[in-house]
Coordinates of C-alpha atoms in Angstrom, one line a residue:
Chain A
X1 CA 54.6 114.0 78.9
X2 CA 56.3 116.4 76.5
X3 CA 55.3 120.0 77.2
X4 CA 55.4 121.9 73.9
X5 CA 54.9 125.3 75.3
X6 CA 55.0 126.7 78.8
X7 CA 54.0 130.3 79.3
X8 CA 54.8 130.3 83.1
X9 CA 58.0 131.8 84.3
X10 CA 59.9 129.5 86.6
X11 CA 59.9 130.4 90.3
X12 CA 63.6 131.5 89.9
X13 CA 62.7 133.9 87.1
X14 CA 59.7 135.2 89.1
X15 CA 62.2 136.0 91.9
X16 CA 64.6 137.7 89.4
X17 CA 61.7 139.8 88.2
X18 CA 60.4 140.7 91.7
X19 CA 64.0 141.6 92.9
X20 CA 64.8 143.7 89.9
X21 CA 61.4 145.4 90.1
X22 CA 62.0 146.3 93.8
X23 CA 65.5 147.5 92.9
X24 CA 64.1 149.8 90.1
X25 CA 61.3 151.1 92.3
X26 CA 63.7 152.0 95.1
X27 CA 66.8 153.1 93.2
X28 CA 65.8 154.3 89.7
X29 CA 62.2 155.5 89.7
X30 CA 62.7 158.3 92.2
X31 CA 65.5 159.8 90.0
X32 CA 64.1 159.0 86.6
X33 CA 62.7 162.4 86.0
X34 CA 66.0 164.1 87.1
X35 CA 67.9 161.7 84.8
X36 CA 65.7 162.9 81.9
X37 CA 65.4 166.6 82.7
X38 CA 69.0 167.2 83.7
X39 CA 70.6 164.6 81.4
X40 CA 72.0 163.3 84.6
X41 CA 74.2 160.2 84.6
X42 CA 74.1 158.6 88.1
X43 CA 77.5 156.9 88.3
X44 CA 76.7 155.4 91.7
X45 CA 73.6 153.8 90.3
X46 CA 75.7 151.8 87.8
X47 CA 77.9 150.6 90.7
X48 CA 74.8 149.5 92.6
X49 CA 73.6 147.7 89.4
X50 CA 77.0 146.1 89.1
X51 CA 76.6 144.6 92.6
X52 CA 73.2 143.4 91.7
X53 CA 74.6 141.6 88.6
X54 CA 72.8 143.9 86.2
X55 CA 76.0 145.1 84.4
X56 CA 77.1 141.8 83.1
X57 CA 73.9 139.8 83.1
X58 CA 74.6 137.0 80.6
X59 CA 78.4 136.9 81.2
X60 CA 79.5 133.9 83.2
X61 CA 80.3 134.4 86.8
X62 CA 84.0 133.6 86.3
X63 CA 84.3 137.0 84.6
X64 CA 82.3 138.7 87.2
X65 CA 79.0 138.5 85.4
X66 CA 75.6 137.2 86.8
X67 CA 75.5 134.2 84.5
X68 CA 71.8 134.4 83.9
X69 CA 70.1 133.2 80.6
X70 CA 68.8 135.5 77.9
X71 CA 65.2 135.3 79.0
X72 CA 66.1 136.5 82.5
X73 CA 68.1 139.3 80.8
X74 CA 65.0 140.4 78.9
X75 CA 62.9 140.3 82.2
X76 CA 65.5 142.6 83.8
X77 CA 65.6 145.0 80.9
X78 CA 61.8 145.3 80.8
X79 CA 61.8 146.2 84.5
X80 CA 64.5 148.8 84.2
X81 CA 62.9 150.4 81.1
X82 CA 59.5 150.4 82.8
X83 CA 60.8 153.1 85.2
X84 CA 63.5 154.8 83.1
X85 CA 64.2 154.5 79.4
X86 CA 67.5 156.3 79.6
X87 CA 68.8 153.8 82.2
X88 CA 67.3 151.0 80.1
X89 CA 69.2 151.9 76.9
X90 CA 72.5 152.5 78.9
X91 CA 72.2 149.1 80.4
X92 CA 71.2 147.5 77.1
X93 CA 74.0 149.1 75.1
X94 CA 76.5 148.1 77.8
X95 CA 75.3 144.5 78.1
X96 CA 74.3 143.6 74.6
X97 CA 76.8 145.5 72.5
X98 CA 79.9 146.8 74.3
X99 CA 80.4 144.1 76.8
X100 CA 78.6 141.5 74.7
X101 CA 81.0 141.9 71.8
X102 CA 84.1 141.5 74.0
X103 CA 82.6 138.4 75.7
X104 CA 81.3 136.8 72.5
X105 CA 84.4 137.4 70.3
X106 CA 87.2 138.2 72.7
X107 CA 90.1 135.9 73.5
X108 CA 90.5 134.6 77.0
X109 CA 93.1 137.2 77.7
X110 CA 90.8 140.0 76.5
X111 CA 87.9 138.7 78.5
X112 CA 90.0 138.5 81.7
X113 CA 91.4 142.0 81.1
X114 CA 88.2 143.9 80.4
X115 CA 85.1 142.0 81.7
X116 CA 85.6 142.1 85.5
X117 CA 85.7 145.9 85.6
X118 CA 82.8 146.2 83.1
X119 CA 80.5 143.7 84.9
X120 CA 81.1 145.5 88.2
X121 CA 79.5 148.6 86.9
X122 CA 82.7 150.6 87.7
X123 CA 83.3 151.0 84.0
X124 CA 80.9 151.3 81.0
X125 CA 81.3 149.8 77.6
X126 CA 80.4 151.4 74.3
X127 CA 80.1 150.0 70.8
X128 CA 80.9 152.0 67.7
X129 CA 79.5 150.9 64.4
X130 CA 77.5 153.8 63.0
X131 CA 79.2 156.6 61.0
X132 CA 77.9 159.7 59.3
X133 CA 77.8 157.8 56.0
X134 CA 77.3 154.2 57.3
X135 CA 74.2 153.6 59.3
X136 CA 72.2 150.5 58.5
X137 CA 74.6 149.9 55.6
X138 CA 77.5 149.1 57.8
X139 CA 79.5 147.9 54.8
X140 CA 80.0 151.5 53.8
X141 CA 82.2 152.0 56.9
X142 CA 84.9 154.6 56.2
X143 CA 86.8 154.4 59.5
X144 CA 90.1 152.6 58.7
X145 CA 92.6 150.6 60.8
X146 CA 96.1 150.0 59.4
X147 CA 98.6 147.8 60.9
X148 CA 101.9 149.6 61.6
X149 CA 104.4 147.4 63.3
X150 CA 102.9 146.2 66.5
X151 CA 100.1 148.8 66.5
X152 CA 96.8 149.4 64.6
X153 CA 96.4 153.0 63.6
X154 CA 92.7 154.0 63.5
X155 CA 91.3 157.0 61.6
X156 CA 87.8 158.1 61.1
X157 CA 84.6 159.3 62.9
X158 CA 81.8 157.4 64.5
X159 CA 78.5 158.9 65.5
X160 CA 75.4 158.4 67.7
X161 CA 77.5 156.2 70.0
X162 CA 75.6 155.4 73.2
X163 CA 77.7 156.2 76.3
X164 CA 80.5 157.1 73.9
X165 CA 81.8 159.9 76.1
X166 CA 81.7 158.1 79.4
X167 CA 82.8 154.6 78.3
X168 CA 86.1 153.3 79.5
X169 CA 86.2 150.7 76.8
X170 CA 84.8 151.0 73.3
X171 CA 84.5 148.4 70.6
X172 CA 85.2 150.0 67.2
X173 CA 84.4 148.6 63.8
X174 CA 86.9 149.7 61.2
X175 CA 87.9 148.9 57.6
X176 CA 91.1 146.8 57.4
X177 CA 90.8 145.9 53.7
X178 CA 88.6 148.1 51.6
X179 CA 88.8 145.8 48.6
X180 CA 86.8 143.1 50.5
X181 CA 83.9 145.4 51.3
X182 CA 82.0 144.1 54.4
X183 CA 84.4 141.3 54.7
X184 CA 87.2 143.8 55.1
X185 CA 85.8 145.2 58.4
X186 CA 87.4 144.2 61.7
X187 CA 86.6 145.0 65.3
X188 CA 89.0 146.6 67.8
X189 CA 89.0 147.4 71.5
X190 CA 89.9 151.0 72.2
X191 CA 90.5 152.2 75.8
X192 CA 89.5 155.6 77.0
X193 CA 92.3 158.2 77.0
X194 CA 94.2 156.5 74.2
X195 CA 96.1 159.3 72.3
X196 CA 94.4 160.2 69.1
X197 CA 90.9 159.2 70.4
X198 CA 88.6 162.0 71.4
X199 CA 85.0 162.6 72.1
X200 CA 83.4 165.0 69.6
X201 CA 79.9 166.4 69.7
X202 CA 77.4 165.3 72.3
X203 CA 74.0 164.9 70.8
X204 CA 70.9 166.8 71.9
X205 CA 68.1 164.3 71.6
X206 CA 64.4 164.1 71.5
X207 CA 64.2 161.4 74.2
X208 CA 66.4 159.1 76.3
X209 CA 68.1 162.3 77.4
X210 CA 69.8 160.7 80.3
X211 CA 71.6 158.3 78.0
X212 CA 74.7 160.0 76.6
X213 CA 75.1 159.9 72.8
X214 CA 78.4 161.0 71.4
X215 CA 80.5 161.4 68.3
X216 CA 83.9 159.7 68.5
X217 CA 86.9 161.0 66.5
X218 CA 89.9 158.8 65.8
X219 CA 92.9 160.8 64.5
X220 CA 95.9 158.5 64.1
X221 CA 94.8 156.7 67.2
X222 CA 97.3 153.9 67.9
X223 CA 96.3 150.8 69.8
X224 CA 98.2 147.6 70.5
X225 CA 98.1 144.9 67.9
X226 CA 96.4 142.5 70.4
X227 CA 93.4 144.8 70.6
X228 CA 92.0 143.2 67.5
X229 CA 88.7 141.7 68.6
X230 CA 87.8 138.5 66.9
X231 CA 89.3 137.5 63.6
X232 CA 90.6 139.9 61.0
X233 CA 87.9 140.7 58.5
X234 CA 85.2 139.2 60.7
X235 CA 84.2 142.5 62.3
X236 CA 81.1 142.9 60.2
X237 CA 79.8 139.4 60.7
X238 CA 80.5 139.7 64.4
X239 CA 78.7 143.0 64.6
X240 CA 75.7 141.5 62.9
X241 CA 75.6 138.7 65.4
X242 CA 75.8 141.2 68.2
X243 CA 73.1 143.3 66.7
X244 CA 70.7 140.3 66.5
X245 CA 71.1 140.0 70.3
X246 CA 70.8 143.7 70.7
X247 CA 67.5 143.8 68.8
X248 CA 65.8 141.3 71.1
X249 CA 67.0 143.5 73.9
X250 CA 65.6 146.6 72.3
X251 CA 62.3 144.6 72.1
X252 CA 62.4 144.0 75.8
X253 CA 63.2 147.7 76.4
X254 CA 60.2 148.7 74.3
X255 CA 57.9 146.3 76.3
X256 CA 59.2 147.9 79.5
X257 CA 58.5 151.5 78.3
X258 CA 55.1 150.5 77.0
X259 CA 54.2 148.8 80.3
X260 CA 55.3 151.9 82.3
X261 CA 52.9 154.0 80.2
X262 CA 50.1 151.4 80.2
X263 CA 50.2 150.9 84.0
X264 CA 50.1 154.7 84.6
X265 CA 47.2 155.1 82.2
X266 CA 45.3 152.1 83.7
X267 CA 45.6 153.5 87.2
X268 CA 44.6 157.0 86.0
X269 CA 41.5 155.6 84.1
X270 CA 40.4 154.0 87.4
X271 CA 40.9 157.1 89.5
X272 CA 40.0 160.0 87.2
X273 CA 36.3 161.0 87.6
X274 CA 34.4 162.8 84.9
X275 CA 30.6 163.0 84.6
X276 CA 30.3 161.2 88.0
X277 CA 32.2 158.1 87.2
X278 CA 35.8 156.9 86.5
X279 CA 36.8 157.5 82.9
X280 CA 37.7 153.8 82.7
X281 CA 34.0 153.0 82.8
X282 CA 33.7 154.5 79.3
X283 CA 34.0 152.1 76.4
X284 CA 36.3 154.4 74.4
X285 CA 38.9 154.3 77.2
X286 CA 38.3 150.5 77.9
X287 CA 39.1 149.7 74.3
X288 CA 42.3 151.6 74.3
X289 CA 43.5 149.9 77.4
X290 CA 42.4 146.5 76.2
X291 CA 44.4 147.0 73.0
X292 CA 47.4 148.2 74.9
X293 CA 47.3 145.2 77.3
X294 CA 47.0 142.8 74.4
X295 CA 49.7 144.3 72.3
X296 CA 52.2 144.4 75.2
X297 CA 51.5 140.8 76.0
X298 CA 52.0 139.8 72.3
X299 CA 55.2 141.8 72.1
X300 CA 56.6 140.2 75.2
X301 CA 55.9 136.8 73.9
X302 CA 57.9 137.6 70.7
X303 CA 60.8 138.9 72.8
X304 CA 60.8 135.8 75.0
X305 CA 60.7 133.6 71.9
X306 CA 63.7 135.3 70.4
X307 CA 65.5 135.1 73.7
X308 CA 64.6 131.4 74.1
X309 CA 66.1 130.7 70.7
X310 CA 69.3 132.6 71.7
X311 CA 69.5 130.4 74.8
X312 CA 69.1 127.3 72.5
X313 CA 72.0 128.6 70.4
X314 CA 70.0 128.3 67.2
X315 CA 69.6 131.0 64.5
X316 CA 67.2 133.7 65.6
X317 CA 67.8 136.6 63.2
X318 CA 64.2 136.7 61.9
X319 CA 62.7 136.3 65.3
X320 CA 64.9 139.0 66.9
X321 CA 63.9 141.4 64.1
X322 CA 60.2 140.5 64.5
X323 CA 60.4 141.1 68.3
X324 CA 62.1 144.5 67.9
X325 CA 59.9 145.6 65.1
X326 CA 56.6 144.7 66.7
X327 CA 57.5 145.7 70.3
X328 CA 58.9 149.1 69.3
X329 CA 55.9 149.8 67.0
X330 CA 53.2 148.8 69.6
X331 CA 55.1 150.7 72.3
X332 CA 54.8 153.8 70.2
X333 CA 51.1 153.3 69.9
X334 CA 50.8 152.5 73.6
X335 CA 52.6 155.7 74.8
X336 CA 50.4 157.8 72.4
X337 CA 47.2 156.2 73.9
X338 CA 48.5 156.6 77.4
X339 CA 48.8 160.4 76.9
X340 CA 45.4 160.5 75.3
X341 CA 43.9 158.8 78.4
X342 CA 45.7 161.3 80.7
X343 CA 44.3 164.1 78.6
X344 CA 45.8 167.5 79.3
X345 CA 47.8 166.1 82.2
X346 CA 49.5 163.7 79.9
X347 CA 50.9 166.6 77.9
X348 CA 52.5 168.1 81.0
X349 CA 56.1 167.4 81.9
X350 CA 55.0 167.0 85.5
X351 CA 53.9 163.5 84.6
X352 CA 56.1 160.8 83.2
X353 CA 53.8 160.1 80.2
X354 CA 55.5 162.6 77.9
X355 CA 58.9 161.1 78.8
X356 CA 57.8 157.6 77.7
X357 CA 56.5 159.1 74.5
X358 CA 59.8 160.8 73.7
X359 CA 61.9 157.9 74.9
X360 CA 60.2 155.1 72.9
X361 CA 60.8 156.7 69.5
X362 CA 64.5 155.6 69.5
X363 CA 63.4 152.0 69.7
X364 CA 62.0 152.2 66.2
X365 CA 65.3 153.6 65.0
X366 CA 68.3 152.4 67.0
X367 CA 70.0 149.1 66.2
X368 CA 68.2 149.1 62.8
X369 CA 65.1 151.1 61.9
X370 CA 61.7 149.4 61.6
X371 CA 62.2 149.4 57.8
X372 CA 65.5 147.6 58.2
X373 CA 63.8 145.0 60.4
X374 CA 61.2 144.5 57.7
X375 CA 64.0 144.1 55.2
X376 CA 65.8 141.5 57.3
X377 CA 62.5 139.6 57.9
X378 CA 61.7 139.7 54.2
X379 CA 65.2 138.3 53.4
X380 CA 64.7 135.5 55.9
X381 CA 61.4 134.7 54.2
X382 CA 63.5 134.1 51.0
X383 CA 62.5 137.3 49.3
Chain B
X1 CA 76.9 132.4 116.1
X2 CA 74.1 130.1 115.0
X3 CA 70.9 132.0 114.3
X4 CA 67.4 130.9 113.6
X5 CA 65.1 133.3 111.8
X6 CA 61.4 132.6 112.0
X7 CA 59.5 133.9 109.0
X8 CA 55.9 133.7 107.9
X9 CA 54.4 133.6 104.5
X10 CA 51.5 136.1 104.3
X11 CA 49.3 137.5 101.6
X12 CA 50.5 140.8 100.2
X13 CA 47.9 142.9 102.1
X14 CA 48.6 145.9 99.8
X15 CA 47.2 143.8 96.9
X16 CA 44.2 142.6 98.9
X17 CA 40.7 143.9 98.4
X18 CA 37.6 143.7 100.6
X19 CA 34.3 142.6 99.1
X20 CA 32.1 145.6 99.6
X21 CA 28.9 143.5 100.2
X22 CA 30.2 140.9 102.6
X23 CA 33.2 142.9 104.0
X24 CA 35.2 139.7 103.6
X25 CA 38.8 139.9 102.3
X26 CA 39.2 138.6 98.7
X27 CA 42.2 136.4 98.9
X28 CA 42.0 134.6 95.6
X29 CA 44.8 135.6 93.3
X30 CA 46.5 137.8 95.9
X31 CA 50.3 137.1 95.8
X32 CA 52.1 135.7 98.8
X33 CA 55.2 137.2 100.3
X34 CA 57.4 137.1 103.4
X35 CA 56.0 139.2 106.2
X36 CA 57.9 142.5 105.9
X37 CA 59.2 142.7 109.4
X38 CA 60.5 139.1 109.2
X39 CA 62.8 140.4 106.4
X40 CA 64.2 142.9 108.9
X41 CA 64.9 140.0 111.3
X42 CA 66.6 138.2 108.4
X43 CA 68.7 141.3 107.6
X44 CA 69.8 141.6 111.2
X45 CA 70.7 137.9 111.2
X46 CA 73.0 138.5 108.2
X47 CA 74.6 141.4 109.8
X48 CA 75.4 139.4 113.0
X49 CA 76.7 136.5 110.8
X50 CA 78.9 138.9 108.9
X51 CA 80.4 140.0 112.2
X52 CA 80.7 136.7 114.0
X53 CA 80.4 134.0 111.4
X54 CA 78.1 131.0 112.0
X55 CA 75.0 129.7 110.3
X56 CA 71.5 131.1 109.6
X57 CA 68.5 128.8 109.4
X58 CA 65.2 130.0 108.2
X59 CA 62.2 128.4 109.9
X60 CA 58.7 128.6 108.6
X61 CA 55.4 127.0 109.6
X62 CA 53.0 127.1 106.7
X63 CA 51.7 125.5 103.5
X64 CA 53.9 123.6 101.0
X65 CA 54.2 126.6 98.7
X66 CA 55.9 128.6 101.4
X67 CA 59.1 126.9 100.2
X68 CA 59.3 129.5 97.4
X69 CA 59.3 132.3 100.0
X70 CA 62.1 130.5 102.0
X71 CA 64.1 130.6 98.8
X72 CA 63.9 134.4 98.9
X73 CA 65.5 134.4 102.3
X74 CA 68.2 131.9 101.2
X75 CA 69.0 134.3 98.3
X76 CA 69.3 137.1 100.9
X77 CA 71.9 135.2 102.8
X78 CA 70.4 132.4 104.9
X79 CA 72.3 129.0 104.8
X80 CA 69.4 126.6 105.0
X81 CA 65.7 126.4 105.4
X82 CA 63.2 124.3 107.3
X83 CA 59.6 124.2 106.4
X84 CA 57.1 122.7 108.9
X85 CA 54.1 122.0 106.7
X86 CA 50.9 122.6 108.5
X87 CA 47.3 123.3 107.7
X88 CA 46.5 127.0 107.0
X89 CA 44.8 129.1 109.7
X90 CA 46.2 127.4 112.7
X91 CA 46.2 129.5 115.9
X92 CA 49.1 131.3 117.6
X93 CA 49.4 128.5 120.2
X94 CA 49.8 125.8 117.6
X95 CA 52.3 127.9 115.5
X96 CA 54.4 128.7 118.5
X97 CA 54.3 125.0 119.7
X98 CA 55.4 123.8 116.2
X99 CA 58.2 126.4 116.0
X100 CA 59.4 125.4 119.4
X101 CA 59.4 121.7 118.6
X102 CA 61.2 122.3 115.3
X103 CA 63.8 124.5 117.0
X104 CA 64.4 121.7 119.6
X105 CA 65.2 119.5 116.6
X106 CA 67.5 122.0 115.0
X107 CA 69.3 122.6 118.3
X108 CA 72.6 124.4 118.9
X109 CA 71.4 127.9 118.4
X110 CA 72.5 131.2 120.0
X111 CA 69.9 133.6 118.8
X112 CA 66.3 133.3 117.5
X113 CA 65.2 136.3 115.5
X114 CA 61.5 137.1 114.8
X115 CA 59.7 140.1 113.4
X116 CA 57.8 141.9 116.2
X117 CA 54.5 140.8 114.5
X118 CA 53.3 139.6 111.1
X119 CA 51.8 142.1 108.7
X120 CA 48.6 140.1 108.2
X121 CA 47.4 139.4 111.8
X122 CA 49.8 141.6 113.8
X123 CA 49.2 139.8 117.1
X124 CA 52.8 140.0 118.2
X125 CA 52.3 136.8 120.1
X126 CA 54.6 134.4 118.3
X127 CA 57.9 135.6 119.6
X128 CA 56.9 135.8 123.3
X129 CA 55.1 132.4 123.1
X130 CA 58.0 130.8 121.5
X131 CA 60.5 132.0 124.1
X132 CA 58.2 130.8 126.8
X133 CA 57.8 127.4 125.1
X134 CA 61.6 127.1 124.9
X135 CA 62.1 128.6 128.4
X136 CA 64.7 131.1 127.1
X137 CA 65.0 134.8 127.7
X138 CA 63.4 137.2 125.2
X139 CA 63.9 140.8 124.1
X140 CA 60.9 142.2 122.3
X141 CA 60.6 145.3 120.0
X142 CA 64.3 145.7 119.4
X143 CA 65.1 148.8 117.4
X144 CA 68.8 148.1 117.4
X145 CA 70.9 145.2 118.6
X146 CA 74.6 144.7 119.3
X147 CA 75.7 141.1 119.4
X148 CA 78.9 140.3 121.2
X149 CA 80.6 137.1 121.9
X150 CA 78.8 136.3 125.2
X151 CA 75.9 138.6 125.2
X152 CA 73.4 140.7 123.2
X153 CA 72.3 144.2 123.9
X154 CA 69.2 145.7 122.4
X155 CA 67.4 149.1 122.4
X156 CA 63.7 148.2 123.0
X157 CA 61.3 150.7 121.5
X158 CA 58.5 151.1 124.0
X159 CA 56.8 154.0 122.3
X160 CA 57.4 156.8 124.8
X161 CA 60.7 155.4 126.2
X162 CA 63.6 153.3 125.1
X163 CA 64.7 150.5 127.3
X164 CA 68.2 149.1 126.9
X165 CA 68.2 145.4 127.6
X166 CA 71.0 142.8 127.8
X167 CA 70.9 139.0 127.7
X168 CA 73.2 136.1 127.5
X169 CA 72.6 133.4 124.9
X170 CA 70.5 131.6 123.9
X171 CA 68.0 134.4 123.5
X172 CA 65.0 135.2 121.4
X173 CA 64.8 138.7 119.9
X174 CA 61.9 140.3 118.1
X175 CA 62.8 143.3 115.9
X176 CA 60.8 146.3 114.7
X177 CA 61.0 147.5 111.1
X178 CA 63.1 150.5 112.1
X179 CA 66.1 148.3 112.9
X180 CA 67.4 148.1 109.3
X181 CA 66.7 148.2 105.6
X182 CA 66.6 144.6 104.3
X183 CA 68.9 144.1 101.4
X184 CA 67.9 142.9 98.0
X185 CA 69.7 139.7 96.8
X186 CA 71.8 140.0 93.7
X187 CA 71.0 137.9 90.6
X188 CA 74.1 135.8 91.5
X189 CA 72.7 135.1 95.0
X190 CA 69.3 134.1 93.5
X191 CA 71.0 131.6 91.3
X192 CA 73.2 130.3 94.1
X193 CA 70.1 129.9 96.4
X194 CA 68.9 127.0 94.2
X195 CA 71.7 124.9 95.7
X196 CA 70.9 125.7 99.4
X197 CA 68.9 123.0 101.2
X198 CA 65.3 123.4 102.3
X199 CA 64.2 120.6 104.5
X200 CA 60.6 119.8 105.0
X201 CA 58.8 118.1 107.9
X202 CA 55.2 117.7 108.7
X203 CA 53.5 119.2 111.8
X204 CA 52.3 115.7 112.7
X205 CA 55.9 114.4 112.8
X206 CA 56.8 117.0 115.5
X207 CA 53.9 116.7 117.8
X208 CA 50.6 114.8 118.0
X209 CA 47.2 116.0 119.3
X210 CA 47.9 119.6 118.8
X211 CA 44.6 121.5 118.9
X212 CA 43.7 125.2 118.5
X213 CA 42.8 127.2 121.7
X214 CA 41.3 130.0 119.7
X215 CA 38.7 129.7 117.0
X216 CA 38.4 132.3 114.3
X217 CA 34.7 132.6 113.7
X218 CA 34.8 135.2 110.9
X219 CA 37.2 137.6 109.2
X220 CA 35.9 141.0 108.0
X221 CA 37.5 144.1 106.7
X222 CA 37.2 147.2 108.9
X223 CA 35.2 150.0 107.2
X224 CA 36.0 153.5 108.1
X225 CA 33.1 156.0 107.8
X226 CA 34.2 159.5 106.9
X227 CA 32.3 162.4 108.3
X228 CA 32.4 164.4 105.1
X229 CA 32.2 167.8 106.7
X230 CA 32.8 170.5 104.2
X231 CA 33.7 174.1 105.4
X232 CA 32.4 176.5 102.8
X233 CA 32.3 179.8 104.6
X234 CA 34.9 182.5 104.8
X235 CA 38.4 180.9 104.9
X236 CA 39.4 182.4 108.3
X237 CA 36.1 181.4 109.8
X238 CA 36.4 177.9 108.3
X239 CA 39.9 177.4 109.7
X240 CA 38.7 178.5 113.1
X241 CA 35.8 176.0 113.0
X242 CA 38.0 173.2 111.7
X243 CA 40.5 173.7 114.6
X244 CA 37.7 173.9 117.1
X245 CA 36.1 170.7 115.9
X246 CA 39.4 168.9 115.7
X247 CA 40.1 170.0 119.3
X248 CA 36.6 168.8 120.4
X249 CA 37.2 165.4 118.8
X250 CA 40.5 165.1 120.7
X251 CA 42.6 165.1 117.6
X252 CA 44.4 168.2 118.5
X253 CA 45.8 168.6 122.0
X254 CA 47.0 171.9 123.4

């Protein structure tokens, strides 16, 4: 019998889920509020996550990764983001973008040099595409890289770079041939403390405050010729491939944050008594929770479908954008409703609801705004 | 050092609800898990193996789906599993007999580790019954153990006193949950556990004519009635009354 669709997780994936959930409850949840309020970056936590296999999830074990498939990666990201969005985005940017680009496009030599430390969680990877004048239109990149003898000389400024200030290794997209536009962009590996590379302004953000976001300044930064990542002029295409993967992951992160808010609201609706009965007995509250549960399930299915296609090595650009668009938008609605159910308490920083509400906003912006996702989907529809 | 860890699949009691009308536990849809203290036994086995080498076998008596729970312990660090498939709700005598027969088949062990009791029934009988069936020494309620080449030493938590006990091998040790914090497997260990063997044998193949000695007639949740006393008077007076009443009830002792 051919099974066309199977909505059941395998026992192995269920065990992944249960294990990551336990890890998050024990190691992340108790410090999630501190991470947010104090913009605290728990270095030890990332080492522990490295040991668990969470810092190189889809990278093969021969490079120190866990070697799990994309769906399992989504499961783990959902669990992490459920308790802490800041940790979720740090893990996502590290796995999907920084580390992901080196693994996907790197030579064997580059993989062996960088991946083992990054997968162990002892080092963090960042990925620098965005610039003050080049956001979603990455082809407008102004940062340049010029070959001078055996070295590339990088000049320019990158902004809004997740973990940019703490990363040990950063993948930087720079223009190597301006006359070719997007096809003149190449990717480079820049190590921390390279002369001419410095961290500029640290951003003061609405949410995800435990995740560091930095400006990176390159002023005649010289890196070895062999630090070119992928083929010359293929940096933009490579970055777009990496972003497709990242978008599915932002979808999973959104599902996680939405679930965190939903679960809290559901529990509260059962406990909170008004007019002699739990507020969850009121239809107004029931409808909110029913919608939240339905939308979270639908979003998760879209995320799993995109991840499934990634695992099958078939094109998934449209599906990744759909997953990110839908998941981040419904997660916005979910966190708003969760606060509404909590009433006055939901507005207070004592409870995590306001954190979910601030954290989720990034998911409708980062790695392509909702509008850009709609643009990509429309293009894929032949428009 | 060859170690056998006895583990039981139980319902996750924290997810279990009691039917308010019949007082019967609602078991449908409640997830299953490894009894918590058996995970402490597993953790201790891994620690001993890390020090002395050897092999860890997980042994379970239970339904066929208990195989999935054994996989969790294989991911934690056990080398192989053995599941004795048996009907559900067999009594302690039957379980201990089946465990003993299975262990005789496995053979060549130094230590058998069990949790002090399972979190569902909490009888604490399995360890002692098993040691008696196998005619080997037992150390119960171990709060810490030190395994050496020829002997094992354990601190037994007896509530008001600690008894330090020593035994040669083979020995059966039951542990308390204070003994350690069970580790979580890594994603790599979970993947690797798929290649570790789990053997399955039926209860019938181990022993015939095994009948229960105890019959469970009914199972009901315990309901606790609260007294709902509210002290509304002057705060100093209320505190005094509360302390007096608590003392009268024997809750406070001078």
